[in-house]
């Protein structure tokens, strides 16, 4: 029998083994529950990129309606701009738990688990379990990190695979441990399949470990000592590479032929897979493990990068260095703001208090090390794993600073490095009680800050700790800045959430009229109100509504003119980021409003939280047939030259009015007429003013019948349309 003492010893041993895992699980569960509560409160989806990612996930959702080699191939290459992993993982989450924005974003719970486990692993690897647990806690409560876990941005997934890759890199013992080195390959490949910027965050660590392992010398020595290759390995690699490439290529040959690389995708894949298999068949060593890791990373990443290599290069040059960018951005090398932009992002993204603690801890540690031995460098030894973390952090800063890509969220994947460094510095302080006190303070403060900048109910803490003036760019004790958002106030005020009501009104109109489809133009382009919000809701439940942003759909035409093609128009009276859209809204609300209201009537006004309004206009007359656009353009040009302010343009049938106003800017007033009575009334008004009437029609005979008795009537043909000009007689003007 087991005595009490032995039972207690076993229980303590089990607890000692598993308590870090239990704490990590508790930390992960806390984050998951907190994020679900935040998402449940939040109904406003700000910014375009996160909505675009959510909308994109619905396309992947449709692609995964059946799982075949063709559907999987389509999923890997269907987005020309972005690698597929993040959107595809959101689609899988929605397949499992239902379609909604909250469910889609909760895929970040999986990536949160990877991030926390990897952060713990890195900290443990560099400083023991205590450092690992503090690292995980500080990473979890880093403002930009937990904020990005609530949004459909790529950066949080990149952060997870960055941390995982760094952990596997360090654990591979400079590629000596084959298992971890081989796991590193797929981790790097999946990171590359998440976002193009992933290499920025790991290249520093990879270079450090590459040179720490003396791989250049080992590779050169391996090349010099190469003997005859094992033909069996070459044959297996050749057959395996061709077989894997053929399995992926030939069932999808028709689609692959439409890609920029065309047939060449097959031999390129075969080469990558063949080399990877060959390296895997070689005896384990640091060199072969490194080559196998590289091959596995390339094999995974090539699923998207090889088919989309041209768009990848184009987007990297455009987003990173402004090549062929429509705004032509440039890197301002001599500007202080260029060099401090990402420093400020690190500062508030990590938290001002955490940053000050980091500087304090490093300062105390340096002072202690220098005083203890003035002949020893206070920096880590060259073979220390800390250099990998430091190099990644430095490389991230300099690469982004040396680019035109300026987004605060961009450095999110590097912020866990700061949390790990802070944990390591606190745990290495020679004064253990001080280190424990500072670590405890950091975690407690992090928890308080987490609630204060996340939930409206507790935001009073942030309000009450504001500074009377800015200190280091911050106006309060708690972190503030872009992407650190409250769930249901500020820019996420529920008053901005009008897209469901707008689309429901449009859909009700379609059903009432019995139309197969209906269109809605969105003249709004700011953080809370833009086409993306409506497009996502359209994809979810309104397939009969055509939702468009005329500035994007018709980039070379006047947004004001193209607004006339829609059945509904929603415009936002606040300033819009797109200049052409801002100009169009100014026309509609200003000098062109009388013209616009001849074609549209105001159906509903949505008061916005910032004091602006969103106006929903409904088209007055829908055409029963399609009119020739070139004919209407020619008519508009003719009327512009022949008409005067005293004349009047009458459009019969009324459904043609929008097509004319798309091209016609005056000077004569344009009115729709639907019957002979309406025509006579309009004609009387013109006669009284001494002007002439231009009647635009597709039924010339009917109009001429209305004008019987008028002495001066002319008709001109413009394709299948006619312009009938009537000059009221002097006697009719006197009678009027």
XYZ file of C-alpha atoms in Angstrom:
736
model
C 0.000 0.000 0.000
C 1.037 3.576 -0.652
C 1.519 5.531 2.570
C 0.397 9.129 2.997
C 3.892 10.531 2.681
C 4.532 8.757 -0.626
C 1.108 9.816 -1.931
C 1.803 13.430 -0.982
C 5.203 13.308 -2.671
C 3.689 11.959 -5.873
C 0.964 14.592 -5.808
C 3.524 17.345 -5.342
C 5.666 15.968 -8.142
C 2.651 15.871 -10.466
C 1.646 19.375 -9.475
C 5.206 20.626 -9.952
C 5.201 19.145 -13.438
C 1.826 20.443 -14.541
C 1.244 23.744 -12.743
C 2.870 25.852 -15.514
C 0.584 24.209 -18.058
C -2.429 24.862 -15.823
C -1.461 28.513 -15.426
C -0.996 28.877 -19.183
C -4.360 27.227 -19.795
C -5.976 29.600 -17.299
C -4.335 32.609 -18.955
C -5.517 31.418 -22.371
C -9.062 30.792 -21.107
C -9.153 34.271 -19.560
C -8.194 35.831 -22.895
C -10.705 33.748 -24.839
C -13.608 34.616 -22.523
C -12.624 38.295 -22.396
C -12.427 38.449 -26.195
C -15.798 36.773 -26.609
C -17.357 39.289 -24.210
C -15.674 42.145 -26.125
C -16.873 40.846 -29.473
C -20.396 40.330 -28.130
C -20.530 43.984 -27.117
C -18.959 45.224 -30.341
C -21.194 45.612 -33.404
C -19.164 48.161 -35.371
C -16.485 46.878 -37.736
C -14.116 49.769 -38.334
C -11.428 50.120 -41.001
C -11.420 48.527 -44.428
C -8.687 45.891 -44.104
C -10.315 43.903 -41.325
C -13.672 43.890 -43.128
C -11.932 42.839 -46.337
C -10.406 39.882 -44.498
C -13.813 38.884 -43.099
C -15.422 39.195 -46.523
C -12.601 37.186 -48.032
C -13.229 34.417 -45.503
C -16.735 34.001 -46.915
C -15.264 33.280 -50.347
C -13.105 30.599 -48.755
C -16.204 29.352 -46.951
C -17.839 28.773 -50.334
C -14.661 27.157 -51.681
C -14.737 24.653 -48.807
C -18.318 23.616 -49.601
C -16.677 20.401 -50.726
C -13.199 19.146 -49.902
C -11.389 17.913 -52.991
C -7.966 18.416 -54.540
C -9.528 21.043 -56.791
C -11.140 22.975 -53.954
C -7.931 22.843 -51.897
C -5.909 24.058 -54.897
C -8.390 26.864 -55.476
C -8.160 27.839 -51.802
C -4.378 28.176 -51.993
C -4.350 30.448 -55.055
C -7.738 32.198 -55.179
C -6.518 35.431 -53.555
C -4.047 37.164 -55.859
C -2.922 39.663 -53.231
C -2.853 37.908 -49.868
C -1.576 34.486 -48.799
C -4.488 32.209 -47.867
C -3.931 30.877 -44.345
C -5.671 33.485 -42.182
C -8.827 33.876 -44.270
C -8.999 30.107 -44.820
C -8.729 29.451 -41.079
C -11.565 31.908 -40.406
C -13.643 30.049 -43.001
C -12.953 26.719 -41.288
C -13.949 28.240 -37.940
C -17.252 29.356 -39.455
C -17.778 25.918 -40.997
C -17.495 24.432 -37.524
C -19.405 26.984 -35.440
C -21.595 28.996 -37.828
C -21.203 32.088 -39.989
C -20.728 35.350 -38.100
C -18.048 37.966 -37.637
C -17.585 36.992 -33.990
C -17.058 33.317 -34.804
C -14.629 34.196 -37.605
C -12.495 36.421 -35.377
C -12.516 33.814 -32.592
C -10.123 31.755 -34.687
C -7.601 33.983 -32.934
C -8.240 31.844 -29.843
C -6.243 29.129 -31.584
C -3.459 31.554 -32.425
C -3.558 32.948 -28.885
C -2.841 29.444 -27.599
C 0.116 29.127 -29.968
C 1.444 32.573 -28.998
C 1.224 32.023 -25.237
C 2.703 28.523 -25.391
C 5.553 29.698 -27.621
C 6.232 32.753 -25.437
C 6.399 30.500 -22.388
C 8.709 28.150 -24.280
C 11.060 30.942 -25.340
C 11.176 32.413 -21.842
C 11.771 28.993 -20.299
C 14.472 28.243 -22.815
C 16.302 31.492 -22.049
C 15.733 31.839 -18.312
C 13.809 28.969 -16.763
C 10.156 28.340 -15.933
C 9.780 31.513 -13.886
C 10.914 33.614 -16.836
C 8.654 31.610 -19.137
C 5.523 32.187 -17.079
C 6.194 35.903 -16.636
C 6.898 36.164 -20.381
C 3.566 34.567 -21.250
C 1.694 36.838 -18.829
C 3.364 40.017 -20.104
C 2.743 39.036 -23.724
C -0.916 38.303 -22.948
C -1.385 41.744 -21.381
C 0.561 43.754 -23.970
C -2.035 46.286 -25.259
C -1.485 45.949 -28.991
C -1.257 42.161 -28.746
C -4.543 41.563 -26.925
C -6.266 44.278 -28.966
C -5.236 42.734 -32.281
C -6.548 39.356 -31.112
C -10.075 40.850 -31.361
C -9.795 41.970 -34.952
C -9.632 40.237 -38.329
C -6.114 41.488 -38.985
C -3.302 39.242 -40.194
C -0.811 40.597 -37.679
C -1.986 38.531 -34.714
C -1.624 35.273 -36.649
C 1.806 36.428 -37.809
C 2.695 37.082 -34.146
C 1.719 33.503 -33.247
C 3.818 31.906 -36.000
C 6.703 34.289 -35.318
C 6.831 33.236 -31.667
C 6.430 29.565 -32.601
C 9.234 29.793 -35.164
C 11.611 31.516 -32.744
C 10.850 28.901 -30.074
C 11.525 25.988 -32.444
C 14.650 27.738 -33.722
C 16.079 28.072 -30.210
C 15.021 24.560 -29.219
C 16.692 23.075 -32.298
C 20.035 23.862 -30.614
C 21.464 25.545 -33.726
C 19.903 22.876 -35.946
C 21.564 20.023 -34.066
C 18.229 18.572 -32.843
C 16.637 17.138 -35.952
C 13.038 16.906 -34.706
C 12.746 20.568 -33.746
C 14.632 21.680 -36.851
C 12.156 19.802 -39.054
C 9.191 21.271 -37.170
C 10.649 24.730 -37.734
C 10.279 24.312 -41.503
C 6.448 23.994 -41.590
C 6.161 26.743 -38.955
C 8.102 29.114 -41.202
C 6.061 28.011 -44.204
C 2.758 28.612 -42.429
C 3.988 32.024 -41.311
C 4.767 32.863 -44.925
C 1.290 31.677 -45.927
C -0.169 34.171 -43.437
C 1.315 37.446 -44.631
C 4.112 38.643 -46.871
C 5.746 40.602 -44.024
C 6.376 37.466 -41.916
C 10.089 37.161 -42.873
C 10.742 40.621 -41.424
C 10.156 39.302 -37.899
C 12.267 36.126 -38.090
C 15.125 37.022 -40.408
C 17.167 38.558 -37.589
C 16.909 35.450 -35.400
C 17.592 33.137 -38.343
C 20.756 35.046 -39.284
C 22.046 35.030 -35.703
C 21.529 31.284 -35.253
C 22.887 30.639 -38.755
C 26.191 32.260 -37.782
C 26.153 30.961 -34.192
C 25.954 27.431 -35.631
C 28.901 28.211 -37.938
C 26.771 27.008 -40.834
C 28.712 28.950 -43.501
C 31.876 27.055 -42.576
C 30.040 23.757 -42.224
C 28.294 24.166 -45.563
C 31.599 24.953 -47.271
C 33.279 21.970 -45.626
C 30.366 19.756 -46.700
C 30.672 20.970 -50.295
C 34.421 20.295 -50.379
C 33.976 16.788 -49.006
C 31.138 15.795 -51.299
C 31.608 12.340 -52.740
C 29.481 10.388 -55.120
C 25.791 10.879 -54.286
C 23.682 7.949 -53.253
C 21.749 7.168 -56.414
C 18.960 5.596 -54.414
C 18.362 8.921 -52.613
C 18.467 10.858 -55.895
C 15.991 8.501 -57.525
C 13.594 8.635 -54.568
C 13.846 12.422 -54.445
C 13.231 12.725 -58.191
C 10.255 10.353 -58.187
C 8.823 11.833 -54.990
C 9.135 15.412 -56.206
C 7.522 14.666 -59.567
C 4.771 12.579 -57.953
C 3.838 15.236 -55.378
C 3.902 18.002 -57.971
C 1.837 15.929 -60.402
C -0.690 15.091 -57.691
C -1.164 18.801 -57.066
C -0.830 20.096 -60.635
C -2.618 17.785 -63.058
C -6.071 17.662 -61.373
C -5.921 21.470 -61.509
C -4.126 21.884 -64.835
C -6.834 24.044 -66.403
C -6.689 26.537 -63.534
C -2.898 26.438 -63.323
C -2.598 27.337 -67.013
C -4.353 30.644 -66.313
C -1.672 31.688 -63.813
C 1.267 33.899 -64.723
C 3.766 31.016 -64.456
C 1.472 28.629 -66.335
C 2.958 25.162 -66.935
C 6.218 26.138 -65.201
C 4.524 25.786 -61.838
C 4.804 21.994 -62.269
C 8.614 21.729 -62.684
C 9.210 24.422 -60.047
C 7.134 22.514 -57.494
C 8.773 19.232 -58.521
C 12.216 20.766 -57.966
C 11.327 22.166 -54.524
C 9.695 18.930 -53.361
C 12.498 16.793 -54.821
C 15.252 18.771 -53.091
C 13.356 18.651 -49.810
C 12.993 14.874 -50.010
C 16.676 14.516 -50.897
C 17.759 16.562 -47.873
C 15.429 14.594 -45.608
C 17.026 11.335 -46.737
C 20.530 12.479 -45.738
C 22.123 11.489 -42.395
C 21.251 13.989 -39.631
C 23.648 16.868 -39.072
C 23.399 20.595 -38.526
C 23.857 21.151 -42.281
C 21.313 18.589 -43.498
C 18.855 19.597 -40.774
C 19.136 23.212 -41.876
C 18.668 22.294 -45.528
C 15.727 20.023 -44.689
C 14.146 22.814 -42.634
C 14.598 25.251 -45.521
C 13.119 22.765 -47.974
C 10.060 22.129 -45.809
C 9.504 25.878 -45.377
C 9.809 26.410 -49.137
C 7.508 23.454 -49.880
C 4.725 24.826 -47.698
C 5.127 28.458 -48.764
C 5.374 27.575 -52.462
C 1.712 26.563 -52.510
C 0.869 30.265 -52.865
C 4.103 32.067 -53.695
C 4.988 30.088 -56.825
C 1.592 30.529 -58.540
C 1.370 34.145 -57.390
C 5.024 35.139 -57.702
C 4.359 38.084 -60.020
C 1.658 39.636 -57.820
C 3.823 38.962 -54.743
C 6.759 40.909 -56.182
C 4.477 43.678 -57.393
C 2.769 44.082 -54.013
C 6.040 43.962 -52.065
C 7.535 46.722 -54.205
C 4.364 48.805 -54.061
C 3.568 48.441 -50.356
C 7.170 48.448 -49.167
C 8.837 51.021 -51.376
C 6.041 52.777 -53.271
C 6.872 51.402 -56.741
C 3.921 52.124 -59.064
C 1.918 53.386 -56.089
C -0.853 55.808 -57.071
C 0.072 58.156 -54.213
C 3.809 57.944 -54.983
C 5.032 57.811 -51.352
C 8.721 58.286 -50.639
C 10.967 57.416 -47.709
C 11.935 60.600 -45.900
C 15.401 59.570 -44.768
C 16.240 62.957 -43.249
C 12.950 63.344 -41.414
C 12.972 62.679 -37.675
C 9.357 61.518 -37.852
C 10.376 58.679 -40.193
C 12.830 57.325 -37.625
C 10.527 57.794 -34.636
C 7.299 56.501 -36.215
C 7.783 52.875 -35.253
C 9.538 53.780 -31.994
C 6.300 55.474 -30.992
C 4.351 52.412 -32.169
C 6.516 50.188 -29.978
C 6.116 52.596 -27.081
C 2.346 52.716 -26.903
C 1.787 49.223 -28.339
C 3.877 47.675 -25.571
C 2.477 50.111 -22.960
C 4.290 53.158 -21.529
C 4.473 51.575 -18.066
C 5.894 48.309 -19.439
C 8.428 50.324 -21.442
C 9.554 52.259 -18.377
C 9.830 49.015 -16.399
C 11.905 47.518 -19.206
C 14.294 50.478 -19.227
C 14.513 50.394 -15.413
C 15.194 46.653 -15.284
C 17.819 46.766 -18.032
C 19.452 49.802 -16.401
C 19.661 48.095 -13.004
C 20.960 44.915 -14.578
C 23.652 46.729 -16.551
C 24.777 48.678 -13.501
C 25.020 45.466 -11.477
C 26.940 43.569 -14.170
C 29.349 46.439 -14.763
C 30.013 46.905 -11.058
C 30.464 43.165 -10.500
C 33.139 42.810 -13.137
C 34.440 45.829 -14.965
C 36.450 43.590 -17.287
C 33.443 41.555 -18.467
C 30.987 42.793 -21.049
C 27.499 43.281 -19.611
C 26.041 42.034 -22.896
C 24.998 38.382 -23.368
C 27.609 35.981 -24.712
C 27.644 35.502 -28.469
C 26.193 31.992 -28.228
C 23.256 33.167 -26.084
C 19.736 32.751 -27.423
C 18.962 36.314 -26.345
C 20.782 37.601 -29.431
C 18.173 35.960 -31.643
C 15.417 37.913 -29.873
C 17.360 41.173 -29.920
C 18.311 40.785 -33.590
C 14.701 40.129 -34.603
C 13.583 43.242 -32.762
C 16.273 45.433 -34.329
C 15.764 44.064 -37.836
C 12.009 44.595 -37.586
C 12.483 48.234 -36.670
C 15.031 49.026 -39.395
C 13.272 47.162 -42.205
C 9.939 48.852 -41.546
C 11.579 52.241 -41.022
C 13.367 51.847 -44.355
C 10.039 51.366 -46.147
C 7.014 53.490 -47.010
C 4.792 51.008 -45.146
C 3.588 52.968 -42.143
C 0.928 51.270 -40.022
C 1.161 51.080 -36.229
C -0.206 47.541 -36.229
C 2.643 46.354 -38.457
C 5.009 45.817 -35.519
C 2.526 43.712 -33.499
C 4.403 40.415 -34.142
C 7.570 41.941 -32.641
C 5.946 43.155 -29.419
C 6.141 39.721 -27.699
C 9.942 40.073 -27.945
C 9.738 43.099 -25.639
C 7.610 41.167 -23.136
C 10.106 38.291 -23.131
C 13.069 40.661 -22.714
C 11.297 42.431 -19.829
C 10.594 39.097 -18.137
C 14.195 37.997 -18.610
C 15.574 41.272 -17.238
C 13.334 41.150 -14.156
C 14.230 37.526 -13.433
C 17.957 38.168 -13.797
C 18.028 41.021 -11.285
C 20.298 40.009 -8.398
C 17.765 41.367 -5.928
C 15.182 38.587 -6.206
C 12.567 40.306 -4.055
C 12.814 43.468 -6.141
C 12.519 41.470 -9.345
C 9.490 39.605 -8.002
C 7.863 42.844 -6.836
C 8.393 44.552 -10.195
C 7.117 41.486 -12.103
C 4.051 41.303 -9.856
C 3.414 45.007 -10.350
C 3.751 44.638 -14.134
C 1.245 41.782 -14.278
C -1.271 43.441 -11.932
C -0.991 46.711 -13.837
C -1.342 44.805 -17.082
C -4.610 43.249 -15.916
C -6.003 46.619 -14.802
C -4.917 48.239 -18.062
C -6.496 45.356 -19.991
C -9.939 46.159 -18.583
C -9.510 49.941 -18.562
C -8.790 50.260 -22.283
C -11.104 47.436 -23.431
C -14.497 47.985 -21.810
C -16.553 51.153 -21.573
C -17.745 50.344 -18.058
C -14.168 50.478 -16.701
C -12.763 53.148 -19.001
C -13.251 55.650 -16.191
C -9.910 54.384 -14.843
C -8.197 55.628 -17.984
C -10.088 58.928 -17.858
C -9.102 59.594 -14.261
C -5.410 58.927 -14.867
C -4.955 61.338 -17.768
C -2.042 63.774 -17.694
C -2.665 67.522 -17.955
C -0.219 67.555 -20.876
C 1.406 65.012 -23.171
C 4.324 63.039 -21.753
C 6.343 61.126 -24.367
C 3.381 61.365 -26.712
C 0.925 59.848 -24.227
C -1.852 61.674 -22.411
C -2.434 59.152 -19.650
C -1.077 56.330 -17.539
C -2.664 53.637 -19.689
C -1.749 52.892 -23.291
C -3.588 54.929 -25.933
C -3.395 54.944 -29.674
C -4.736 53.452 -32.906
C -6.294 49.975 -32.643
C -6.692 50.191 -28.856
C -10.475 50.385 -28.986
C -13.347 50.162 -26.543
C -15.963 47.566 -27.441
C -19.033 49.787 -27.665
C -18.109 53.460 -27.441
C -15.887 55.986 -29.153
C -15.235 54.899 -32.717
C -17.176 51.704 -31.955
C -20.337 53.501 -30.870
C -23.305 51.285 -31.912
C -24.823 54.334 -33.628
C -22.460 53.689 -36.523
C -23.994 50.268 -37.125
C -26.517 51.123 -39.840
C -25.628 48.602 -42.551
C -28.245 45.966 -41.541
C -31.061 48.526 -41.567
C -29.944 50.023 -44.889
C -29.748 46.638 -46.602
C -33.041 45.541 -45.096
C -34.766 48.652 -46.483
C -33.262 48.055 -49.907
C -34.262 44.378 -49.841
C -37.824 45.220 -48.780
C -38.085 47.603 -51.720
C -36.895 44.890 -54.096
C -39.460 42.418 -52.798
C -42.238 45.019 -52.880
C -41.550 45.822 -56.536
C -40.966 42.189 -57.469
C -37.515 42.875 -58.911
C -34.926 40.137 -59.303
C -32.117 42.446 -58.219
C -31.519 45.938 -56.892
C -28.447 48.154 -56.591
C -27.095 50.428 -53.888
C -24.195 52.848 -54.262
C -22.212 53.697 -51.116
C -20.803 57.220 -51.048
C -19.035 56.867 -47.721
C -15.348 56.217 -47.120
C -14.181 56.659 -43.553
C -13.238 54.422 -40.657
C -16.738 53.551 -39.434
C -18.723 53.764 -42.665
C -17.447 52.346 -45.929
C -18.239 49.842 -48.659
C -16.571 46.940 -46.832
C -19.147 46.914 -44.032
C -22.019 46.691 -46.479
C -20.213 44.207 -48.703
C -19.737 41.735 -45.845
C -23.416 41.904 -44.872
C -24.364 41.535 -48.538
C -22.284 38.369 -48.820
C -23.895 36.960 -45.693
C -27.563 37.472 -46.467
C -28.452 39.786 -49.359
C -27.353 38.129 -52.623
C -29.945 40.047 -54.685
C -28.485 43.438 -53.715
C -25.641 44.822 -55.789
C -23.581 46.895 -53.353
C -20.867 49.070 -54.886
C -18.516 51.928 -54.186
C -18.653 54.000 -57.406
C -15.215 55.462 -56.719
C -13.724 51.948 -56.881
C -15.947 50.481 -59.575
C -15.629 53.513 -61.891
C -12.212 54.989 -61.022
C -12.010 57.033 -64.262
C -15.522 58.515 -64.100
C -17.174 61.175 -61.973
C -18.531 59.622 -58.777
C -21.393 62.117 -58.865
C -22.328 61.083 -62.403
C -22.093 57.360 -61.693
C -24.336 57.669 -58.624
C -27.274 57.938 -61.034
C -26.906 54.303 -62.102
C -28.072 52.972 -58.714
C -31.527 52.281 -57.310
C -30.407 53.502 -53.888
C -27.611 55.847 -52.859
C -26.283 56.146 -49.314
C -24.039 59.123 -48.684
C -22.251 60.289 -45.566
C -22.121 64.019 -44.927
C -18.807 63.812 -43.053
C -15.496 64.217 -44.846
C -14.564 61.174 -46.903
C -11.012 60.013 -47.489
C -11.533 59.554 -51.223
C -11.320 62.966 -52.908
C -13.626 62.108 -55.808
C -16.233 60.787 -53.382
C -15.904 63.851 -51.187
C -16.452 66.017 -54.268
C -19.528 63.979 -55.271
C -21.108 64.353 -51.834
C -20.458 68.101 -52.041
C -22.271 68.289 -55.400
C -25.267 66.290 -54.174
C -25.667 68.294 -50.983
C -24.842 71.615 -52.622
C -25.189 73.062 -56.104
C -26.471 69.886 -57.750
C -29.037 68.932 -55.120
C -32.089 70.143 -57.132
C -30.926 68.017 -60.052
C -30.199 65.006 -57.870
C -33.584 65.227 -56.168
C -35.321 65.086 -59.524
C -33.933 61.550 -59.803
C -33.873 60.499 -56.137
C -36.010 61.077 -53.077
C -34.723 61.037 -49.506
C -36.004 57.922 -47.765
C -34.225 57.987 -44.412
C -31.729 60.017 -42.374
C -29.350 58.238 -39.983
C -27.881 60.582 -37.339
C -24.272 59.569 -36.691
C -22.495 59.709 -33.306
C -20.097 62.411 -34.511
C -22.940 64.778 -35.457
C -22.874 63.974 -39.165
C -25.665 62.228 -41.068
C -25.958 59.293 -43.411
C -28.639 59.970 -46.024
C -30.383 57.137 -47.852
C -31.851 58.179 -51.217
C -34.218 56.053 -53.291
C -34.478 56.289 -57.069
C -37.787 57.811 -58.169
C -38.121 56.122 -61.560
C -36.570 52.813 -62.558
C -36.168 52.217 -66.312
C -38.250 49.441 -67.782
C -35.661 48.826 -70.474
C -31.973 49.515 -71.091
C -31.144 52.706 -72.975
C -28.091 53.201 -75.123
C -25.479 54.988 -73.031
C -23.712 56.523 -76.055
C -26.974 57.984 -77.334
C -27.681 59.559 -73.944
C -24.159 60.978 -73.868
C -24.586 62.528 -77.323
C -27.967 63.965 -76.313
C -26.416 65.501 -73.185
C -23.703 67.158 -75.295
C -26.304 68.508 -77.708
C -28.491 69.893 -74.907
C -25.496 71.554 -73.284
C -24.891 73.545 -76.474
C -28.498 74.178 -77.555
C -30.231 74.819 -74.234
C -30.425 77.916 -72.040
C -31.472 78.617 -68.461
C -35.027 79.428 -69.551
C -35.479 76.158 -71.426
C -36.654 72.873 -69.986
C -35.651 69.290 -70.739
C -38.509 66.810 -70.374
C -37.752 63.113 -70.208
C -40.301 60.537 -71.329
C -40.513 57.879 -70.042
C -39.297 58.984 -66.561
C -37.043 55.957 -66.185
C -34.664 57.528 -68.705
C -33.965 60.525 -66.461
C -31.138 58.944 -64.438
C -29.374 57.825 -67.587
C -29.491 61.373 -68.949
C -28.406 63.067 -65.705
C -25.416 60.750 -65.591
C -24.037 62.876 -68.482
C -26.071 66.095 -68.402
C -25.030 69.017 -66.220
C -27.269 71.747 -67.640
C -27.897 74.575 -68.201
C -31.589 73.728 -68.739
C -33.587 72.109 -65.961
C -34.434 68.434 -66.562
C -37.760 66.964 -65.431
C -39.411 63.561 -65.830
C -42.882 63.358 -67.387
C -44.994 60.246 -67.303
C -48.180 61.296 -69.043
C -49.678 63.827 -71.448
C -51.121 65.792 -68.508
C -47.696 66.170 -66.873
C -46.227 67.155 -70.228
C -48.899 69.845 -70.802
C -48.303 71.306 -67.353
C -44.557 71.498 -67.940
C -45.090 72.949 -71.413
C -47.265 75.720 -69.977
C -44.546 76.686 -67.515
C -41.983 76.886 -70.303
C -44.329 78.957 -72.459
C -44.796 81.444 -69.630
C -41.030 81.816 -69.297
C -40.575 82.273 -73.027
C -38.270 79.283 -73.391
C -38.302 76.154 -75.481
C -38.855 72.514 -74.630
C -36.545 69.613 -75.374
C -38.272 66.262 -75.030
C -36.025 63.206 -74.708
C -37.931 60.074 -75.634
C -37.858 56.586 -77.067
C -41.454 57.051 -78.323
C -41.252 59.949 -80.781
C -44.706 59.325 -82.263
C -46.401 59.733 -78.868
C -44.562 62.985 -78.131
C -45.351 64.405 -81.560
C -49.000 63.652 -80.922
C -48.822 65.688 -77.717
C -47.289 68.571 -79.650
C -49.942 68.722 -82.365
C -50.837 72.354 -83.024
C -47.466 73.731 -81.992
C -46.045 75.705 -84.940
C -42.294 75.062 -84.355
C -41.559 71.389 -83.721
C -38.319 69.655 -84.708
C -37.114 66.113 -84.112
C -33.560 64.776 -84.069
C -32.548 61.144 -83.798
C -29.731 59.863 -81.606
C -29.618 56.158 -82.252
C -32.845 54.645 -80.957
C -33.655 57.815 -79.001
C -35.041 61.167 -80.154
C -34.917 64.805 -79.073
C -38.105 66.663 -79.961
C -37.747 70.444 -79.744
C -40.843 72.613 -79.382
C -40.830 76.426 -79.513
C -44.158 77.711 -78.085
C -45.836 80.269 -80.335
C -46.207 83.902 -79.240
C -49.944 83.509 -79.016
C -49.664 80.515 -76.692
C -47.246 82.416 -74.469
C -49.710 85.353 -74.265
C -52.530 83.020 -73.468
C -50.483 81.538 -70.674
